[in-house]
Amino acid sequence: MSVSHNRFDAPVAVETPGGESDVLIVCEHASNHFPDTFGTLGLSEAECAAHIAWDPGALGLARALSSRLDATLVRATASRLIYDLNRPPDAPGAMPARSEIFDIPGNAALDAAERLRRTQAIYLPFHARLHAEIAARIAAGRPPVIVTIHSFTPVYFGKQRAVEFGVIHDADPSLALATVEAARALTDLRVELNEPYSAADQVTHTLRLQATPYGLRNVMLEIRNDLIATPGAEAAMADRLVPVLRRAMGELQRGRHRSA
């Protein structure tokens, strides 16, 4: 995917808005777009295209899942380096000065005014739009199942990661546990619970903010990005994960996996 630096109309996009599925897909790190109003933060073109700027393959996978499930997708439209939508405004990682081994010059000395500008321009409208979708469904008697889609790099701080499919939960582990069980039964993916991250790493902010207060079923899915590096691979992974999600949700409907 090329890196773009043009206009910035909105920090959130909603695809398949009339989706009939109970699943509501969220992709907070969908884009490596650097709008002119924020600039490239002093990064090179290669750094803007790297995994530090977004989750490669996550948007293609999210779209493929959305299509197969007829599920609404709420996604980001700008790089997470400008504002990481899966972090609260008080978190250093919301606008990180360093990501893995990369310095982010444009985030090195942010003052309160600039942090507020980014929070108001990106974080607040994104989560307001997501909350509006969730609240409307709850009011209509269709409480959604929140599924967030992420990818992770195979090598992190010089270390290889063997896990291929990470399944992460916030306070309620039920859907995550059912997803791990279904993935192990239906795929040959190396799947792990709460790897390569967990709630202890502060990566479940969206779930904690949007799903947990309403008691909604939720799960964060992390796919190693070398497994979704092409449109064909994204589609193939979606084909593998759709039966996993359907079985996991079916297990919950039958009353299993109520607790860890």
Short mmCIF file of C-alpha atoms in Angstrom, two decimals:
data_model
loop_
_atom_site.label_atom_id
_atom_site.label_comp_id
_atom_site.label_asym_id
_atom_site.label_seq_id
_atom_site.Cartn_x
_atom_site.Cartn_y
_atom_site.Cartn_z
CA MET A 1 0.00 0.00 0.00
CA SER A 2 1.30 3.44 -0.88
CA VAL A 3 1.49 6.21 1.70
CA SER A 4 -0.79 9.19 1.15
CA HIS A 5 -0.44 12.70 2.56
CA ASN A 6 -3.49 14.52 1.21
CA ARG A 7 -6.73 15.88 2.66
CA PHE A 8 -8.35 14.57 5.81
CA ASP A 9 -12.12 14.58 5.78
CA ALA A 10 -12.95 12.42 8.79
CA PRO A 11 -11.08 10.21 11.26
CA VAL A 12 -13.60 7.37 10.94
CA ALA A 13 -15.26 5.48 8.12
CA VAL A 14 -18.18 3.07 8.37
CA GLU A 15 -18.50 0.30 5.79
CA THR A 16 -21.49 -2.01 5.30
CA PRO A 17 -23.55 0.25 7.59
CA GLY A 18 -26.66 -1.90 7.25
CA GLY A 19 -24.92 -5.17 8.03
CA GLU A 20 -27.29 -7.79 9.42
CA SER A 21 -24.70 -9.69 11.47
CA ASP A 22 -24.55 -9.40 15.25
CA VAL A 23 -20.81 -8.88 14.78
CA LEU A 24 -19.53 -5.31 14.71
CA ILE A 25 -15.98 -5.19 13.35
CA VAL A 26 -13.56 -2.47 14.42
CA CYS A 27 -10.16 -1.74 12.85
CA GLU A 28 -8.38 1.01 14.77
CA HIS A 29 -5.04 0.66 12.93
CA ALA A 30 -6.44 0.34 9.42
CA SER A 31 -4.55 3.14 7.71
CA ASN A 32 -1.09 4.59 7.19
CA HIS A 33 -2.54 7.83 5.85
CA PHE A 34 -0.71 10.96 6.99
CA PRO A 35 -2.98 13.96 6.36
CA ASP A 36 -1.37 17.27 5.46
CA THR A 37 -2.75 18.88 8.60
CA PHE A 38 -0.49 16.64 10.69
CA GLY A 39 2.35 15.91 8.27
CA THR A 40 4.60 12.87 8.27
CA LEU A 41 5.97 13.44 11.80
CA GLY A 42 9.51 13.57 10.39
CA LEU A 43 9.38 9.98 9.11
CA SER A 44 10.70 8.66 5.83
CA GLU A 45 8.41 7.15 3.20
CA ALA A 46 9.60 3.68 4.21
CA GLU A 47 8.90 4.34 7.89
CA CYS A 48 5.42 5.66 7.05
CA ALA A 49 4.73 2.37 5.26
CA ALA A 50 6.15 0.18 8.04
CA HIS A 51 4.20 -1.65 10.74
CA ILE A 52 4.84 1.15 13.21
CA ALA A 53 2.41 3.36 11.26
CA TRP A 54 -0.48 0.89 10.95
CA ASP A 55 -1.40 -2.80 11.02
CA PRO A 56 -0.53 -4.13 7.55
CA GLY A 57 -3.19 -6.47 6.22
CA ALA A 58 -5.68 -5.68 8.99
CA LEU A 59 -8.00 -3.56 6.87
CA GLY A 60 -8.09 -6.07 4.02
CA LEU A 61 -8.86 -8.86 6.48
CA ALA A 62 -11.49 -6.76 8.25
CA ARG A 63 -13.18 -5.96 4.95
CA ALA A 64 -13.14 -9.60 3.91
CA LEU A 65 -14.69 -10.64 7.22
CA SER A 66 -17.25 -7.86 6.90
CA SER A 67 -18.24 -9.10 3.45
CA ARG A 68 -18.50 -12.76 4.44
CA LEU A 69 -20.41 -12.07 7.66
CA ASP A 70 -22.48 -9.12 6.41
CA ALA A 71 -21.02 -7.21 9.34
CA THR A 72 -20.65 -3.47 9.75
CA LEU A 73 -17.03 -2.29 9.86
CA VAL A 74 -15.89 0.85 11.72
CA ARG A 75 -12.34 1.79 10.77
CA ALA A 76 -9.71 4.46 11.21
CA THR A 77 -8.59 6.67 8.33
CA ALA A 78 -5.25 7.99 9.62
CA SER A 79 -2.01 6.52 10.94
CA ARG A 80 -1.90 5.36 14.52
CA LEU A 81 1.28 7.39 14.97
CA ILE A 82 -0.77 10.56 14.78
CA TYR A 83 -3.20 9.12 17.32
CA ASP A 84 -3.50 5.48 18.32
CA LEU A 85 -7.23 4.96 18.68
CA ASN A 86 -6.70 1.92 20.91
CA ARG A 87 -5.12 4.11 23.59
CA PRO A 88 -6.73 6.66 25.96
CA PRO A 89 -5.62 10.31 25.84
CA ASP A 90 -3.50 9.97 28.97
CA ALA A 91 -1.44 7.06 27.60
CA PRO A 92 2.07 7.80 26.30
CA GLY A 93 1.36 5.34 23.48
CA ALA A 94 -1.53 7.43 22.19
CA MET A 95 0.99 9.67 20.42
CA PRO A 96 4.25 7.76 20.90
CA ALA A 97 7.65 9.39 20.72
CA ARG A 98 9.13 5.98 19.96
CA SER A 99 7.59 2.87 18.43
CA GLU A 100 9.58 -0.34 18.74
CA ILE A 101 13.08 0.67 17.48
CA PHE A 102 11.90 3.78 15.62
CA ASP A 103 11.98 7.34 16.91
CA ILE A 104 8.99 9.47 15.89
CA PRO A 105 10.41 13.02 15.66
CA GLY A 106 7.05 14.70 15.24
CA ASN A 107 5.85 13.20 18.53
CA ALA A 108 9.01 13.91 20.54
CA ALA A 109 7.97 17.12 22.24
CA LEU A 110 4.22 17.47 21.97
CA ASP A 111 2.73 20.21 24.09
CA ALA A 112 -0.71 20.07 25.66
CA ALA A 113 -2.26 22.11 22.85
CA GLU A 114 -1.11 19.67 20.18
CA ARG A 115 -2.21 16.64 22.18
CA LEU A 116 -5.61 18.25 22.60
CA ARG A 117 -5.80 19.06 18.86
CA ARG A 118 -5.17 15.46 17.90
CA THR A 119 -7.51 14.11 20.55
CA GLN A 120 -10.33 16.36 19.35
CA ALA A 121 -9.64 15.75 15.67
CA ILE A 122 -9.23 11.96 15.76
CA TYR A 123 -9.90 10.15 19.03
CA LEU A 124 -13.13 11.81 20.14
CA PRO A 125 -15.03 11.61 16.83
CA PHE A 126 -13.89 8.05 16.15
CA HIS A 127 -15.08 6.70 19.47
CA ALA A 128 -18.23 8.83 19.40
CA ARG A 129 -19.16 7.31 16.04
CA LEU A 130 -18.40 3.79 17.23
CA HIS A 131 -20.40 4.37 20.41
CA ALA A 132 -23.33 5.69 18.39
CA GLU A 133 -23.40 2.47 16.36
CA ILE A 134 -23.26 0.34 19.49
CA ALA A 135 -25.88 2.34 21.39
CA ALA A 136 -28.29 2.31 18.45
CA ARG A 137 -28.05 -1.46 18.18
CA ILE A 138 -28.58 -1.93 21.90
CA ALA A 139 -31.64 0.34 21.76
CA ALA A 140 -32.99 -1.70 18.84
CA GLY A 141 -32.60 -4.93 20.80
CA ARG A 142 -29.57 -6.07 18.79
CA PRO A 143 -26.59 -5.82 21.16
CA PRO A 144 -23.51 -6.32 19.02
CA VAL A 145 -20.55 -8.63 19.42
CA ILE A 146 -17.46 -6.42 19.20
CA VAL A 147 -14.56 -7.91 17.22
CA THR A 148 -11.45 -5.78 16.74
CA ILE A 149 -8.97 -6.73 14.01
CA HIS A 150 -5.23 -6.17 14.31
CA SER A 151 -1.99 -7.50 12.87
CA PHE A 152 1.46 -7.85 14.40
CA THR A 153 4.97 -8.02 13.01
CA PRO A 154 6.76 -11.41 12.88
CA VAL A 155 9.93 -9.86 14.34
CA TYR A 156 9.73 -7.49 17.30
CA PHE A 157 12.82 -5.95 18.86
CA GLY A 158 14.84 -8.48 16.89
CA LYS A 159 12.97 -11.52 18.23
CA GLN A 160 10.96 -13.92 16.11
CA ARG A 161 7.36 -14.51 17.12
CA ALA A 162 6.10 -18.05 16.66
CA VAL A 163 2.44 -17.30 17.40
CA GLU A 164 0.34 -16.79 14.27
CA PHE A 165 -3.07 -15.96 15.68
CA GLY A 166 -3.46 -14.15 18.98
CA VAL A 167 -6.81 -13.93 20.75
CA ILE A 168 -7.08 -11.24 23.42
CA HIS A 169 -9.79 -10.32 25.89
CA ASP A 170 -10.58 -7.57 28.34
CA ALA A 171 -12.62 -8.30 31.49
CA ASP A 172 -14.84 -10.96 29.93
CA PRO A 173 -12.80 -13.87 28.53
CA SER A 174 -15.74 -15.92 27.26
CA LEU A 175 -15.61 -15.12 23.54
CA ALA A 176 -11.80 -15.25 23.51
CA LEU A 177 -11.78 -18.70 25.11
CA ALA A 178 -14.38 -19.97 22.66
CA THR A 179 -12.43 -18.48 19.74
CA VAL A 180 -9.19 -20.17 20.79
CA GLU A 181 -10.95 -23.52 21.12
CA ALA A 182 -12.64 -23.14 17.73
CA ALA A 183 -9.43 -22.03 16.02
CA ARG A 184 -7.54 -25.03 17.37
CA ALA A 185 -10.31 -27.34 16.19
CA LEU A 186 -10.85 -25.85 12.75
CA THR A 187 -7.45 -24.50 11.64
CA ASP A 188 -3.77 -25.36 11.78
CA LEU A 189 -2.85 -21.87 12.94
CA ARG A 190 -0.61 -21.55 15.97
CA VAL A 191 -3.13 -19.82 18.21
CA GLU A 192 -2.50 -18.48 21.70
CA LEU A 193 -4.64 -16.72 24.27
CA ASN A 194 -3.43 -13.21 25.20
CA GLU A 195 -0.43 -13.32 22.88
CA PRO A 196 1.56 -11.48 21.62
CA TYR A 197 -0.16 -8.90 23.84
CA SER A 198 -2.70 -8.90 26.64
CA ALA A 199 -4.84 -6.44 28.57
CA ALA A 200 -1.85 -5.97 30.90
CA ASP A 201 -0.07 -4.31 27.94
CA GLN A 202 -2.88 -1.73 27.72
CA VAL A 203 -4.04 -2.95 24.30
CA THR A 204 -7.73 -3.44 25.11
CA HIS A 205 -8.77 0.20 25.40
CA THR A 206 -11.44 0.01 22.69
CA LEU A 207 -12.95 -3.10 24.26
CA ARG A 208 -12.77 -1.57 27.73
CA LEU A 209 -14.34 1.69 26.59
CA GLN A 210 -16.98 0.43 24.21
CA ALA A 211 -17.88 -3.18 25.08
CA THR A 212 -17.17 -3.89 28.74
CA PRO A 213 -19.45 -1.17 30.20
CA TYR A 214 -22.43 -2.67 28.34
CA GLY A 215 -21.52 -6.28 29.07
CA LEU A 216 -21.12 -6.95 25.35
CA ARG A 217 -19.30 -10.03 24.10
CA ASN A 218 -15.97 -8.94 22.69
CA VAL A 219 -12.62 -10.13 21.43
CA MET A 220 -9.46 -8.70 19.89
CA LEU A 221 -7.96 -10.74 17.04
CA GLU A 222 -4.24 -10.39 16.21
CA ILE A 223 -2.94 -11.99 12.99
CA ARG A 224 0.78 -12.16 12.21
CA ASN A 225 1.13 -9.83 9.27
CA ASP A 226 3.21 -12.11 7.06
CA LEU A 227 0.11 -14.34 6.86
CA ILE A 228 -2.00 -11.52 5.39
CA ALA A 229 0.58 -9.80 3.22
CA THR A 230 -1.41 -9.87 -0.03
CA PRO A 231 -5.08 -9.43 -0.96
CA GLY A 232 -5.26 -13.15 -1.69
CA ALA A 233 -3.82 -14.00 1.71
CA GLU A 234 -6.25 -11.61 3.43
CA ALA A 235 -9.17 -13.33 1.67
CA ALA A 236 -7.85 -16.79 2.52
CA MET A 237 -7.43 -15.86 6.18
CA ALA A 238 -10.98 -14.52 6.28
CA ASP A 239 -12.20 -17.84 4.88
CA ARG A 240 -10.40 -19.60 7.75
CA LEU A 241 -11.64 -17.28 10.46
CA VAL A 242 -15.32 -16.99 9.55
CA PRO A 243 -16.10 -20.60 10.66
CA VAL A 244 -14.03 -19.98 13.80
CA LEU A 245 -16.06 -16.94 14.77
CA ARG A 246 -19.35 -18.64 13.96
CA ARG A 247 -18.50 -21.67 16.07
CA ALA A 248 -17.26 -19.53 18.95
CA MET A 249 -20.43 -17.44 19.00
CA GLY A 250 -22.52 -20.58 18.73
CA GLU A 251 -20.78 -22.02 21.78
CA LEU A 252 -21.62 -18.90 23.75
CA GLN A 253 -25.26 -19.10 22.71
CA ARG A 254 -25.29 -22.61 24.13
CA GLY A 255 -24.08 -21.23 27.45
CA ARG A 256 -20.46 -22.36 27.49
CA HIS A 257 -17.29 -20.36 28.31
CA ARG A 258 -18.95 -18.13 30.87
CA SER A 259 -15.69 -17.68 32.74
CA ALA A 260 -12.00 -18.50 32.53
#
